[in-house]
PDB file of C-alpha atoms and ligand atoms in Angstrom:
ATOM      1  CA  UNK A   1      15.462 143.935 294.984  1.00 42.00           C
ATOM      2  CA  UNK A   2      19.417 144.273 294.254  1.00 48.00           C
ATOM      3  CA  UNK A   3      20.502 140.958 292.474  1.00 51.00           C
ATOM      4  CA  UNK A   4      22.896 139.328 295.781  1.00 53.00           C
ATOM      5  CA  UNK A   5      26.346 140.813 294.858  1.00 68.00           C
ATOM      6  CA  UNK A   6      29.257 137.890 294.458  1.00 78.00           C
ATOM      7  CA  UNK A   7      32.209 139.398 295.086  1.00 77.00           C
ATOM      8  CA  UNK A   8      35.094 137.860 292.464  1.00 94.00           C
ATOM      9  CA  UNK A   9      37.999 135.783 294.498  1.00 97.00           C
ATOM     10  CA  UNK A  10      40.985 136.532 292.635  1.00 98.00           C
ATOM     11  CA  UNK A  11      42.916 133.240 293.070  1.00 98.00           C
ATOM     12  CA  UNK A  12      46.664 133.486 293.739  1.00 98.00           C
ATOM     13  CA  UNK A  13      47.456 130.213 293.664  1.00 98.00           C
ATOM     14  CA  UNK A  14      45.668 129.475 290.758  1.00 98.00           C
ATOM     15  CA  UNK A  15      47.872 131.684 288.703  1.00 98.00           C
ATOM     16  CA  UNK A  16      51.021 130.963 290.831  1.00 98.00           C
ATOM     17  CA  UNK A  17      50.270 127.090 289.427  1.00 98.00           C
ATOM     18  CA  UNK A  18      50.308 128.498 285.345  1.00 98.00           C
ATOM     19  CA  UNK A  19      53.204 130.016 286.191  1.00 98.00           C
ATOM     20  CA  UNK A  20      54.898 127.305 288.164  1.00 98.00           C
ATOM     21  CA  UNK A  21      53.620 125.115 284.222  1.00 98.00           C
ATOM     22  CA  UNK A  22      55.660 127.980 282.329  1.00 98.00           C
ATOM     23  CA  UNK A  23      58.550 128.313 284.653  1.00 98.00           C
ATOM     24  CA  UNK A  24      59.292 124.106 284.936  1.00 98.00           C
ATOM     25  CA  UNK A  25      59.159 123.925 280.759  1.00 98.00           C
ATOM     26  CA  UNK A  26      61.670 126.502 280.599  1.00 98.00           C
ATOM     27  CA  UNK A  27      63.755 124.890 283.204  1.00 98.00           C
ATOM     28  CA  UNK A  28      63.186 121.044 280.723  1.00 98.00           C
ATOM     29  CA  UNK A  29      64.130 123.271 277.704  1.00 98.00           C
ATOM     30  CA  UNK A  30      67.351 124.770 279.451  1.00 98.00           C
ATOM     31  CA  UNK A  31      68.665 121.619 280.747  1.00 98.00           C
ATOM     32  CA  UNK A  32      67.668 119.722 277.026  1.00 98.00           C
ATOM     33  CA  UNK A  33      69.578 122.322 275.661  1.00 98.00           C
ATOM     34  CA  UNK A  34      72.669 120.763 277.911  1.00 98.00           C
ATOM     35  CA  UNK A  35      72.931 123.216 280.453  1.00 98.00           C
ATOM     36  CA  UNK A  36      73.243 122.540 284.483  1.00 98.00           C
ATOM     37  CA  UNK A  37      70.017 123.717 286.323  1.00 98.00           C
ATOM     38  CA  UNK A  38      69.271 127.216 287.059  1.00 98.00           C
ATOM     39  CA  UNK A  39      70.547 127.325 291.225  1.00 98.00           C
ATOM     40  CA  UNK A  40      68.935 129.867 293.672  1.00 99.00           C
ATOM     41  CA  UNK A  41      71.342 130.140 296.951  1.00 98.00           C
ATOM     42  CA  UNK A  42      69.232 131.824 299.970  1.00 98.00           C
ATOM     43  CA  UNK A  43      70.946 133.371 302.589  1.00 98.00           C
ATOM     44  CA  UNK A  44      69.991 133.236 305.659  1.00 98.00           C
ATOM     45  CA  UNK A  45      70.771 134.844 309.189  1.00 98.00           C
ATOM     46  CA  UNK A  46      69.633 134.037 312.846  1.00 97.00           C
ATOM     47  CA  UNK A  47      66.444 132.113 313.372  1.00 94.00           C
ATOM     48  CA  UNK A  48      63.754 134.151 312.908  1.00 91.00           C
ATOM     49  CA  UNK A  49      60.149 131.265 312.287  1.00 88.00           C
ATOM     50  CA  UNK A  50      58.483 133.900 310.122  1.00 90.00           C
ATOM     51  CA  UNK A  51      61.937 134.144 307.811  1.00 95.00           C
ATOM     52  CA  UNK A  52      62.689 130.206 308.047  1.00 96.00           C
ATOM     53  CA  UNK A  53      59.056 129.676 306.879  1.00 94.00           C
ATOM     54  CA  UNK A  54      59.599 131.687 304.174  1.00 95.00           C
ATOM     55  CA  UNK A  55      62.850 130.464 302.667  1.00 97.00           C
ATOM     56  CA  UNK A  56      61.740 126.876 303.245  1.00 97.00           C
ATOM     57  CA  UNK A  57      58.660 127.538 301.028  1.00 97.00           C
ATOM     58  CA  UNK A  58      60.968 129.372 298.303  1.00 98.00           C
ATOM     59  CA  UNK A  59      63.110 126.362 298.367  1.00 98.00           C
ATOM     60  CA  UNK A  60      60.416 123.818 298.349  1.00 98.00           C
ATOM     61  CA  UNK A  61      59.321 126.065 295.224  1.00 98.00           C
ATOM     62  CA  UNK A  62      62.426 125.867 293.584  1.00 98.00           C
ATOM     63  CA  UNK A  63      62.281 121.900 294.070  1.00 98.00           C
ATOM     64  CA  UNK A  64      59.223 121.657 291.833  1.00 97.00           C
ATOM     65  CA  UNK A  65      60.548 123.183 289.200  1.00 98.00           C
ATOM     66  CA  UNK A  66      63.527 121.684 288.378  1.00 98.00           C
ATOM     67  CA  UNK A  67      65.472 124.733 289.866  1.00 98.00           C
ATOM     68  CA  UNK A  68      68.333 123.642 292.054  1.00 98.00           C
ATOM     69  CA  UNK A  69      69.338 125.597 295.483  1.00 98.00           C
ATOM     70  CA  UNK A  70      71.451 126.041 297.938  1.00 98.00           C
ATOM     71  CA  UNK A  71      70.225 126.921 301.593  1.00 98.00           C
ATOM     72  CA  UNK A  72      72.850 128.850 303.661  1.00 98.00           C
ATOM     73  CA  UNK A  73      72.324 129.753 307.304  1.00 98.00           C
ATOM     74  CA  UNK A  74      74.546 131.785 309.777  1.00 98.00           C
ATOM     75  CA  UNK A  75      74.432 132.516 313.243  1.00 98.00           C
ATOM     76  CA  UNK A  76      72.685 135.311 314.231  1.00 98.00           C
ATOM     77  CA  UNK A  77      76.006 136.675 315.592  1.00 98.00           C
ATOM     78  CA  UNK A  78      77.758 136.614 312.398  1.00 98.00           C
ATOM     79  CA  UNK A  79      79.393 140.243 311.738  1.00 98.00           C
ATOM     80  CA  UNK A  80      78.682 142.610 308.979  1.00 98.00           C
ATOM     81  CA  UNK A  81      82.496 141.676 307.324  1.00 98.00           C
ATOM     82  CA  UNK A  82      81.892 137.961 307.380  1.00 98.00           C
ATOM     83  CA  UNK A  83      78.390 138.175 305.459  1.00 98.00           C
ATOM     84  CA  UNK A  84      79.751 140.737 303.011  1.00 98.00           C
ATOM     85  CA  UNK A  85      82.860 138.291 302.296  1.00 98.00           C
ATOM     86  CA  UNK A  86      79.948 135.233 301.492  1.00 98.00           C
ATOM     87  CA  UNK A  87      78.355 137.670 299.391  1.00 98.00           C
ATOM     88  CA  UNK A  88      81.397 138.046 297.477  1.00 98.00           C
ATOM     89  CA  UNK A  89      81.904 134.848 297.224  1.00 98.00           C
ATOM     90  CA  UNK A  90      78.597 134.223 295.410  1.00 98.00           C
ATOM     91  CA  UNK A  91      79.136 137.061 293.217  1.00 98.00           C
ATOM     92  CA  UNK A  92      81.903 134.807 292.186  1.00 98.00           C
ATOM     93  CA  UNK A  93      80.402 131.362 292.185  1.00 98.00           C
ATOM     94  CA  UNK A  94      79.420 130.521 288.300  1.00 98.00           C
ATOM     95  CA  UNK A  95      77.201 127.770 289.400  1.00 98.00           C
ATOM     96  CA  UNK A  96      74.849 130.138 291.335  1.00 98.00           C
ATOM     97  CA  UNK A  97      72.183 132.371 289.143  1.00 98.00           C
ATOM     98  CA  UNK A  98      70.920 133.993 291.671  1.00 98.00           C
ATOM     99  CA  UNK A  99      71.149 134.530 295.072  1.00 99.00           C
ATOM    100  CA  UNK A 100      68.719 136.134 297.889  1.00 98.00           C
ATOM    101  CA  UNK A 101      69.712 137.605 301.897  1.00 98.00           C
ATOM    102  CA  UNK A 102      66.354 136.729 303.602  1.00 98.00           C
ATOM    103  CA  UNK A 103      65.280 140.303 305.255  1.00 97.00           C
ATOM    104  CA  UNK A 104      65.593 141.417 308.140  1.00 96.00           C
ATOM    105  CA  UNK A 105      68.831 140.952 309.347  1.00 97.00           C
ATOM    106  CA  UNK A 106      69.937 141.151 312.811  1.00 97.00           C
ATOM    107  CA  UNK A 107      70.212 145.224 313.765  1.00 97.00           C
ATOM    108  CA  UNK A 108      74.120 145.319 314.219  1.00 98.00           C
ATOM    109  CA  UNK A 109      74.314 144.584 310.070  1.00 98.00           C
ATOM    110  CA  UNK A 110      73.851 147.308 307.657  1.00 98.00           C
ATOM    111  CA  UNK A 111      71.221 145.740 305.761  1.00 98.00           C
ATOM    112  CA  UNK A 112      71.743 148.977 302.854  1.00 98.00           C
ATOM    113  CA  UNK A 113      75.625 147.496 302.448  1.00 98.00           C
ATOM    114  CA  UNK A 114      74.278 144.093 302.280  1.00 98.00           C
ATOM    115  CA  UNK A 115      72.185 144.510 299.610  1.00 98.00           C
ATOM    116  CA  UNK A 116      74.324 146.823 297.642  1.00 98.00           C
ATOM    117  CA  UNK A 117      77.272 144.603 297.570  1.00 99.00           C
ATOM    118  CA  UNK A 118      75.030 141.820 295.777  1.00 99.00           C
ATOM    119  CA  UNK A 119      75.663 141.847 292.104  1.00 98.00           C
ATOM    120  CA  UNK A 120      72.908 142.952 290.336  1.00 98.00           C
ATOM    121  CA  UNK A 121      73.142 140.617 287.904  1.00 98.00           C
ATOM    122  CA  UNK A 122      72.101 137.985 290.342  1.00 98.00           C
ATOM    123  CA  UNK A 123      70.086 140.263 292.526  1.00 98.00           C
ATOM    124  CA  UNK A 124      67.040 138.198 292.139  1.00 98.00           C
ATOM    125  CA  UNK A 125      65.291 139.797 294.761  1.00 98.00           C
ATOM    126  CA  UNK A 126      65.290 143.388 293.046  1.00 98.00           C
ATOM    127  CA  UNK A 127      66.796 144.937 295.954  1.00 98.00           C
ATOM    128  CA  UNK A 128      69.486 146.327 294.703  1.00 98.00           C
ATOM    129  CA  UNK A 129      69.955 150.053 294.152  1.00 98.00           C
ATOM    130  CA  UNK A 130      70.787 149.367 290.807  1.00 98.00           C
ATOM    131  CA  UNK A 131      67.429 147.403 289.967  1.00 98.00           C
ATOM    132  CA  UNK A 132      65.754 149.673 291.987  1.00 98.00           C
ATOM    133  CA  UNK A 133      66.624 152.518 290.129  1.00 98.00           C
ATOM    134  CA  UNK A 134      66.226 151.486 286.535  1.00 98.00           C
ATOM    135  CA  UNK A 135      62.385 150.272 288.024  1.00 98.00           C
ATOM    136  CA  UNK A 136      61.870 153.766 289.178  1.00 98.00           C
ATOM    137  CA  UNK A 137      62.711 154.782 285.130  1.00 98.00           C
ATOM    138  CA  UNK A 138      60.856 152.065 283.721  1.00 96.00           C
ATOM    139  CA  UNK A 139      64.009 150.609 282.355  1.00 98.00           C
ATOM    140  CA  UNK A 140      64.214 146.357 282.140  1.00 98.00           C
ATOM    141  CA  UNK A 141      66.034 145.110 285.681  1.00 98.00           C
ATOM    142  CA  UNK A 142      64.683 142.613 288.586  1.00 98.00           C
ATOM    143  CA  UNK A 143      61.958 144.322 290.215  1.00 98.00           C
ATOM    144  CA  UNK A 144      60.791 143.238 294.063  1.00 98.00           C
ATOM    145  CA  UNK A 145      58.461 140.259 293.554  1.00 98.00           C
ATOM    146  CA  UNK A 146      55.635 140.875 295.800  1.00 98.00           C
ATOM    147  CA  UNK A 147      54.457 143.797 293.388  1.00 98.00           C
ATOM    148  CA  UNK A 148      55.442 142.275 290.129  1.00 98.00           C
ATOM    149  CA  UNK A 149      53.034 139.521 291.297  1.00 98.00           C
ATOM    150  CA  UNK A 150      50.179 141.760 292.080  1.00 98.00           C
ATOM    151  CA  UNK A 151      50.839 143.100 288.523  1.00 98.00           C
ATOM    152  CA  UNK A 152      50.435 139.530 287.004  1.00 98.00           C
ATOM    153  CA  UNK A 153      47.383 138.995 289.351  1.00 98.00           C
ATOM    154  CA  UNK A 154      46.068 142.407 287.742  1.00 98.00           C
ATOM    155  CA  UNK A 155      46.955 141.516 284.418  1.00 98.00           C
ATOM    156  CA  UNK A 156      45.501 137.557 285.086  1.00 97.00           C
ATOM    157  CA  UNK A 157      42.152 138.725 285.584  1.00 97.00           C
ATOM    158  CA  UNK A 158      42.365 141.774 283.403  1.00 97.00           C
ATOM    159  CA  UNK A 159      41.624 144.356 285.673  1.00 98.00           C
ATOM    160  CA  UNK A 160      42.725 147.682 283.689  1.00 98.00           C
ATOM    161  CA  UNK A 161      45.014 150.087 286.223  1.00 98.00           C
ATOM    162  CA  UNK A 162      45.193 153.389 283.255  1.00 98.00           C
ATOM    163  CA  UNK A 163      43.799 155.867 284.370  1.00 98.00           C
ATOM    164  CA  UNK A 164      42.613 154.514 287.696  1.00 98.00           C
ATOM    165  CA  UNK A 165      42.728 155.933 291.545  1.00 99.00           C
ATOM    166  CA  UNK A 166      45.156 153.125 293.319  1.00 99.00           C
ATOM    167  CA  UNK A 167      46.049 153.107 296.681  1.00 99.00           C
ATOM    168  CA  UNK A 168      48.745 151.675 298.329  1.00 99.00           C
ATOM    169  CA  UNK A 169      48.543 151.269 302.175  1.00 98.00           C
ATOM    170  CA  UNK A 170      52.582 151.153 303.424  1.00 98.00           C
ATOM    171  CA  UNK A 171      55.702 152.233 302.523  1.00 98.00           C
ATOM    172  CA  UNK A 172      58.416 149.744 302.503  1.00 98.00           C
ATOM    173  CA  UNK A 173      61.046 149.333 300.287  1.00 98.00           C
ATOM    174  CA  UNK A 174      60.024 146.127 299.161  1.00 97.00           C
ATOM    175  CA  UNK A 175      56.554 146.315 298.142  1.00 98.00           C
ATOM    176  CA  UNK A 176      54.521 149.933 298.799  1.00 98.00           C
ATOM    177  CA  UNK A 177      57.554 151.932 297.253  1.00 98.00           C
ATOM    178  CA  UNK A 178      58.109 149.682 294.069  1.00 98.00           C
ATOM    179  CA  UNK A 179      53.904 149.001 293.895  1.00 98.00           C
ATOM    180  CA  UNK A 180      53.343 152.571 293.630  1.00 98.00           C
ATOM    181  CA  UNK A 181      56.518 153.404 290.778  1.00 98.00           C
ATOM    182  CA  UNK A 182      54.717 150.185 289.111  1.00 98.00           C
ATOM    183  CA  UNK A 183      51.407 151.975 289.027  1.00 98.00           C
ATOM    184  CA  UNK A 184      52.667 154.731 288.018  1.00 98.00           C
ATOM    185  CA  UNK A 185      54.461 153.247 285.211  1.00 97.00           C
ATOM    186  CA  UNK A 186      50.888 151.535 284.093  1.00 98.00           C
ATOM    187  CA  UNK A 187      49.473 155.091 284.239  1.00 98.00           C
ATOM    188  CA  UNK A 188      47.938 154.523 287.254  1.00 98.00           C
ATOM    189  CA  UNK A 189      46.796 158.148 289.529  1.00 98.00           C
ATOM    190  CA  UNK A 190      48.770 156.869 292.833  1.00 98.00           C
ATOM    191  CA  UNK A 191      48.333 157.773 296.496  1.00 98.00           C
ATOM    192  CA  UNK A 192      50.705 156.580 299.078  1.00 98.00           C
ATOM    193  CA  UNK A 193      49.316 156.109 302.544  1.00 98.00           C
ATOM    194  CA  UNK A 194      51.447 155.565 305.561  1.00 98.00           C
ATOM    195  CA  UNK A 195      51.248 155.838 309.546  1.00 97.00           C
ATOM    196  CA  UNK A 196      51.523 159.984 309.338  1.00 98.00           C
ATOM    197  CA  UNK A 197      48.284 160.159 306.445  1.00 98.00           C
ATOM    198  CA  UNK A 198      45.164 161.918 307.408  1.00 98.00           C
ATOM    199  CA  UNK A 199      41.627 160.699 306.608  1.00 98.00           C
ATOM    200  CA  UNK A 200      42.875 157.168 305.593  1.00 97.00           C
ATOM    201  CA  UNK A 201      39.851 155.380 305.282  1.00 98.00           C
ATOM    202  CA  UNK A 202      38.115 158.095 303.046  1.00 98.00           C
ATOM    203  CA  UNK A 203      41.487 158.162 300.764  1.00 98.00           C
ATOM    204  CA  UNK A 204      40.560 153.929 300.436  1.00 98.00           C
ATOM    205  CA  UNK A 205      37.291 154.152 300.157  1.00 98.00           C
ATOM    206  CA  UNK A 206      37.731 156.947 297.370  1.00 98.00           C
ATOM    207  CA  UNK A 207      40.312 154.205 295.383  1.00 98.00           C
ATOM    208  CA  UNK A 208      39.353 151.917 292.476  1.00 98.00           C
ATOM    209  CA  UNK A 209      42.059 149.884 293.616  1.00 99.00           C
ATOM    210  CA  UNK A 210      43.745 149.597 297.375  1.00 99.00           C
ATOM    211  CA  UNK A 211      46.898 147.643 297.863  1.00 99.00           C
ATOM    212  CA  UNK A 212      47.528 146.893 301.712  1.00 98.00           C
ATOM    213  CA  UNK A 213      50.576 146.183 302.890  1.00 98.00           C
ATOM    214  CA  UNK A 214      51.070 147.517 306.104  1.00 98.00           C
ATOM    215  CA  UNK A 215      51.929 144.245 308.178  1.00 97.00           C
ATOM    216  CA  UNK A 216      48.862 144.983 310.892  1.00 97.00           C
ATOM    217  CA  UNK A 217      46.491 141.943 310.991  1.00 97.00           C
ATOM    218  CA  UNK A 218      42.717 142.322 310.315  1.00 98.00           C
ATOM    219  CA  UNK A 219      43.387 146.586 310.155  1.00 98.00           C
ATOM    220  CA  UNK A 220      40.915 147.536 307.422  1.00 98.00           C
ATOM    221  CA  UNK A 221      37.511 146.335 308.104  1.00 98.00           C
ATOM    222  CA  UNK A 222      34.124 147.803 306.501  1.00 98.00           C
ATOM    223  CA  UNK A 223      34.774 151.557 306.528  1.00 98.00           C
ATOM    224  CA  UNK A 224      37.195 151.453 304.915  1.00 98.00           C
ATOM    225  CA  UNK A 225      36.363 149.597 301.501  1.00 98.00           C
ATOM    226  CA  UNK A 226      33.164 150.977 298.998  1.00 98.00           C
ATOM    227  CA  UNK A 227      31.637 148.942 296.333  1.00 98.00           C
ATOM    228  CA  UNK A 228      33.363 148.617 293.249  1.00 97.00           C
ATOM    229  CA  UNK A 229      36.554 147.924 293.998  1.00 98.00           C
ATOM    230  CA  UNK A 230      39.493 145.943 293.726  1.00 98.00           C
ATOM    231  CA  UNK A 231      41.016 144.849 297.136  1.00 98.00           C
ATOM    232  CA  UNK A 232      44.835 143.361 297.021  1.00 99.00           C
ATOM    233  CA  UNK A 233      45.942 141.781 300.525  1.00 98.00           C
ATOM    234  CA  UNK A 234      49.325 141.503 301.020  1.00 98.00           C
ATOM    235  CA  UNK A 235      49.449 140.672 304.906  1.00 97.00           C
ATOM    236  CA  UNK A 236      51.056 137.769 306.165  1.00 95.00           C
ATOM    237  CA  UNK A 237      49.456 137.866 309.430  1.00 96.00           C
ATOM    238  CA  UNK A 238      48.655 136.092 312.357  1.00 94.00           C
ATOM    239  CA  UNK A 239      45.380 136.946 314.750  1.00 92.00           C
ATOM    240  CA  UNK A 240      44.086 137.106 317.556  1.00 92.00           C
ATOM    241  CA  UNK A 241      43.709 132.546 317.157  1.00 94.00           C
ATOM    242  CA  UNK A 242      46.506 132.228 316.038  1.00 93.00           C
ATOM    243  CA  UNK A 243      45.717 131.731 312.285  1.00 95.00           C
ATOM    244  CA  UNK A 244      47.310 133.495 308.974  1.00 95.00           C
ATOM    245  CA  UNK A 245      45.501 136.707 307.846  1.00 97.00           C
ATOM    246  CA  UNK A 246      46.444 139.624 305.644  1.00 98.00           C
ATOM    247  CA  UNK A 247      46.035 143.322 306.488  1.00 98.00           C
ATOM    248  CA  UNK A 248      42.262 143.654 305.539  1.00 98.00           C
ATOM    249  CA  UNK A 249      39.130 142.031 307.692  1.00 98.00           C
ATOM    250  CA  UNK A 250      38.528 139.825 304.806  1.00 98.00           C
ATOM    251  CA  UNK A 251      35.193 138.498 306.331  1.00 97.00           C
ATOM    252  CA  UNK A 252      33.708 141.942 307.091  1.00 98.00           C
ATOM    253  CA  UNK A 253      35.205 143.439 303.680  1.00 98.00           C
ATOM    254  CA  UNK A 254      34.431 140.424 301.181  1.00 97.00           C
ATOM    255  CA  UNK A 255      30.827 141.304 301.183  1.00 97.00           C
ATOM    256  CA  UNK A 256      30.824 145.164 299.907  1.00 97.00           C
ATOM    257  CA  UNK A 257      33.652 144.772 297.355  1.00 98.00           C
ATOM    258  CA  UNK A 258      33.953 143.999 293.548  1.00 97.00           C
ATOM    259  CA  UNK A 259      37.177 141.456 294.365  1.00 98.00           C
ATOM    260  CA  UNK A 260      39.690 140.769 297.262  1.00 98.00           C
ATOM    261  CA  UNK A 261      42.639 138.470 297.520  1.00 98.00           C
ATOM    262  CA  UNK A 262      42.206 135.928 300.289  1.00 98.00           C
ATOM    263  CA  UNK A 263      44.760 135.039 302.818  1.00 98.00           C
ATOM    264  CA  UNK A 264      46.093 132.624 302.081  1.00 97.00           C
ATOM    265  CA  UNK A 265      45.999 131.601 298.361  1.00 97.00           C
ATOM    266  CA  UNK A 266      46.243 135.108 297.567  1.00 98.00           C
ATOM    267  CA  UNK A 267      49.419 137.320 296.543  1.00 98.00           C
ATOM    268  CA  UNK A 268      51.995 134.948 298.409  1.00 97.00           C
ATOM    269  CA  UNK A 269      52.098 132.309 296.163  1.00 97.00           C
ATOM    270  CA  UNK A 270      52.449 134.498 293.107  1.00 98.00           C
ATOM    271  CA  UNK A 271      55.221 136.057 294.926  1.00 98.00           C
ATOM    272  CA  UNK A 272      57.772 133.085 294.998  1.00 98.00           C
ATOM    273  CA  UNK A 273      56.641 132.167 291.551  1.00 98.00           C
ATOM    274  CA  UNK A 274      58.250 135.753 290.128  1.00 98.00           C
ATOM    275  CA  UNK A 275      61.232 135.168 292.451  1.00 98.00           C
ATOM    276  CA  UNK A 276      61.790 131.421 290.631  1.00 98.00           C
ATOM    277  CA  UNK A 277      61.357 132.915 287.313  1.00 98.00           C
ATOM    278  CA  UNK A 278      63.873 135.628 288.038  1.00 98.00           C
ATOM    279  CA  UNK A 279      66.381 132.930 288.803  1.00 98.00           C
ATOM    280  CA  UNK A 280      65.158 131.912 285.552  1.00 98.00           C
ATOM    281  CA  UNK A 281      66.110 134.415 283.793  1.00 98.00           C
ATOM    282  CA  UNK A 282      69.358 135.289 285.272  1.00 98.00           C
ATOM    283  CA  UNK A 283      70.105 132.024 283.918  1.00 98.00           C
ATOM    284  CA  UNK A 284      69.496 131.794 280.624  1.00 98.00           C
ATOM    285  CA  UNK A 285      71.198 135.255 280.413  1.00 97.00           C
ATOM    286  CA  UNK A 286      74.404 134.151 281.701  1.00 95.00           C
ATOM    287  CA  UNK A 287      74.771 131.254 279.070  1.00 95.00           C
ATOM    288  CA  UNK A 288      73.149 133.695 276.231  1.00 91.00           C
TER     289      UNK A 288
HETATM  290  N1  LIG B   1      61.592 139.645 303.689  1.00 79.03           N
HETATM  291  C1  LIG B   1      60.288 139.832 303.432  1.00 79.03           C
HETATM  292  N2  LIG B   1      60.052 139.664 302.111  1.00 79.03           N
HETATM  293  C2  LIG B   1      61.235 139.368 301.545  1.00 79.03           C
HETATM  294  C3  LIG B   1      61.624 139.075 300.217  1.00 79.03           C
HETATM  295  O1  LIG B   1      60.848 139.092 299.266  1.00 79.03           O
HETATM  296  N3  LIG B   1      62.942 138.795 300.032  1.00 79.03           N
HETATM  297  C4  LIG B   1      63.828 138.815 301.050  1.00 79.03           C
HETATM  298  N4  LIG B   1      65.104 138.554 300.768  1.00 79.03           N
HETATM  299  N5  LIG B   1      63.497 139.079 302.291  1.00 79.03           N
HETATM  300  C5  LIG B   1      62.204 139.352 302.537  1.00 79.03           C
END
């Protein structure tokens, strides 16, 4: 008889909470030091729930560790000139670290100007071309915090990525792109899987590790996973109920593999933990 297999829960919000610890001492230190708080400003366009949700939570966030904020919200008619002019003006604005312009914006905005037009020294997002770029070389700049965190998750539970197959279901600028030049950079064999890949589910099964982060609720169930491996959810979902899921069937998947991020308590709160301690950082740089 095979010993009954207990798949390992790797616990977002477990780690998010050590690095909340780490984050809030630095922010005590800072202001000891006699220094004003590190400030976040969020931008913030039209009024889309899924984006609201999300800044409220990173400003909550910022609350609890001593990190001061600044919410700004605009119409969803604003025009392309008038953000870009705000955006200059918090280039500008010494008492703002950091600053981020909640995605998407409304499809009359260019959001590729937007984001280039943000300094990158406050670009705490890791959007930027600029921080994009030296990422892609390996070179020290903000990096997009969704895969930073599933780096730290990695790294928390010390789950090696050299030399390993990864797979990373999706795309998008701000997580399967950087996820995979991550990988890479941790020596990593990477496959990228989007909507035009052939034979997905044997490419996943095949992986030691499978990042999904597609945005399609409940998508990989059972055929799609093989014992052994390391499952990373990054869906922000909602199903069929009504209730928040990630991109993988977690109750049909749970069961065959070695460990799987739940939704929630998974990657999300790990996310807006590396976002805080960017702000961090931009911080303590500009009074270095
Ligand atoms: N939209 C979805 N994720 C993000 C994020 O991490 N930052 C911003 N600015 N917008 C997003």
């Amino acid at each position: 008889m095979t010993p009954h297999h207990t798949p390992l829960l790797i616990d977002g919000n477990a780690v998010a909470a050590q690095i909340k610890a780490d984050i809030a001492l630095t922010v005590r230190r800072h202001v000891a030091e006699g220094h004003r708080p590190p400030c976040l400003a969020t931008l913030l366009v039209g009024h889309d729930g899924g984006s609201e949700l999300y800044v409220r939570n990173k400003i909550r966030a910022c609350r609890s560790c001593g990190i001061t904020s600044i919410e700004l919200q605009f119409d969803a008619d604003i025009t392309e000139g008038e953000l870009l002019r705000e955006i200059e003006r918090l280039n500008a604005d010494e008492s703002i670290d950091g600053f981020i312009v909640q995605l998407p914006l409304p499809s009359h905005i260019d959001e590729h100007r937007v984001v280039e037009a943000i300094d990158p020294r406050k670009d705490v997002d890791g959007f930027h071309p600029m921080n994009v770029g030296r990422m892609a070389l390996g070179l020290p700049a903000f990096v997009s915090a969704t895969p930073l965190g599933i780096l730290t998750l990695l790294r928390h539970y010390s789950i090696p990525t050299a030399g390993k197959k990864c797979v990373v279901m999706g795309r998008s600028n701000i997580v399967g792109k950087p996820m995979a030049h991550l990988l890479l950079e941790r020596n990593a064999t990477v496959t990228v899987c989007h909507s035009h890949t052939r034979d997905l589910s044997a490419k996943m099964r095949a992986a030691d590790v499978v990042v999904c982060a597609t945005g399609r609720a409940k998508a990989y169930g059972a055929a799609c996973f093989a014992p052994g491996q390391i499952v990373i959810d990054v869906g922000m979902n909602v199903d069929a109920a009504g209730a928040l899921c990630g991109d993988v069937d977690f109750a049909a998947v749970e069961p065959i593999v070695d460990a799987i991020t739940p939704v929630p308590r998974g990657v999300g709160g790990v996310t807006t933990q590396v976002l805080l301690d960017h702000v961090v950082q931009a911080a303590l740089k500009a009074t270095a």
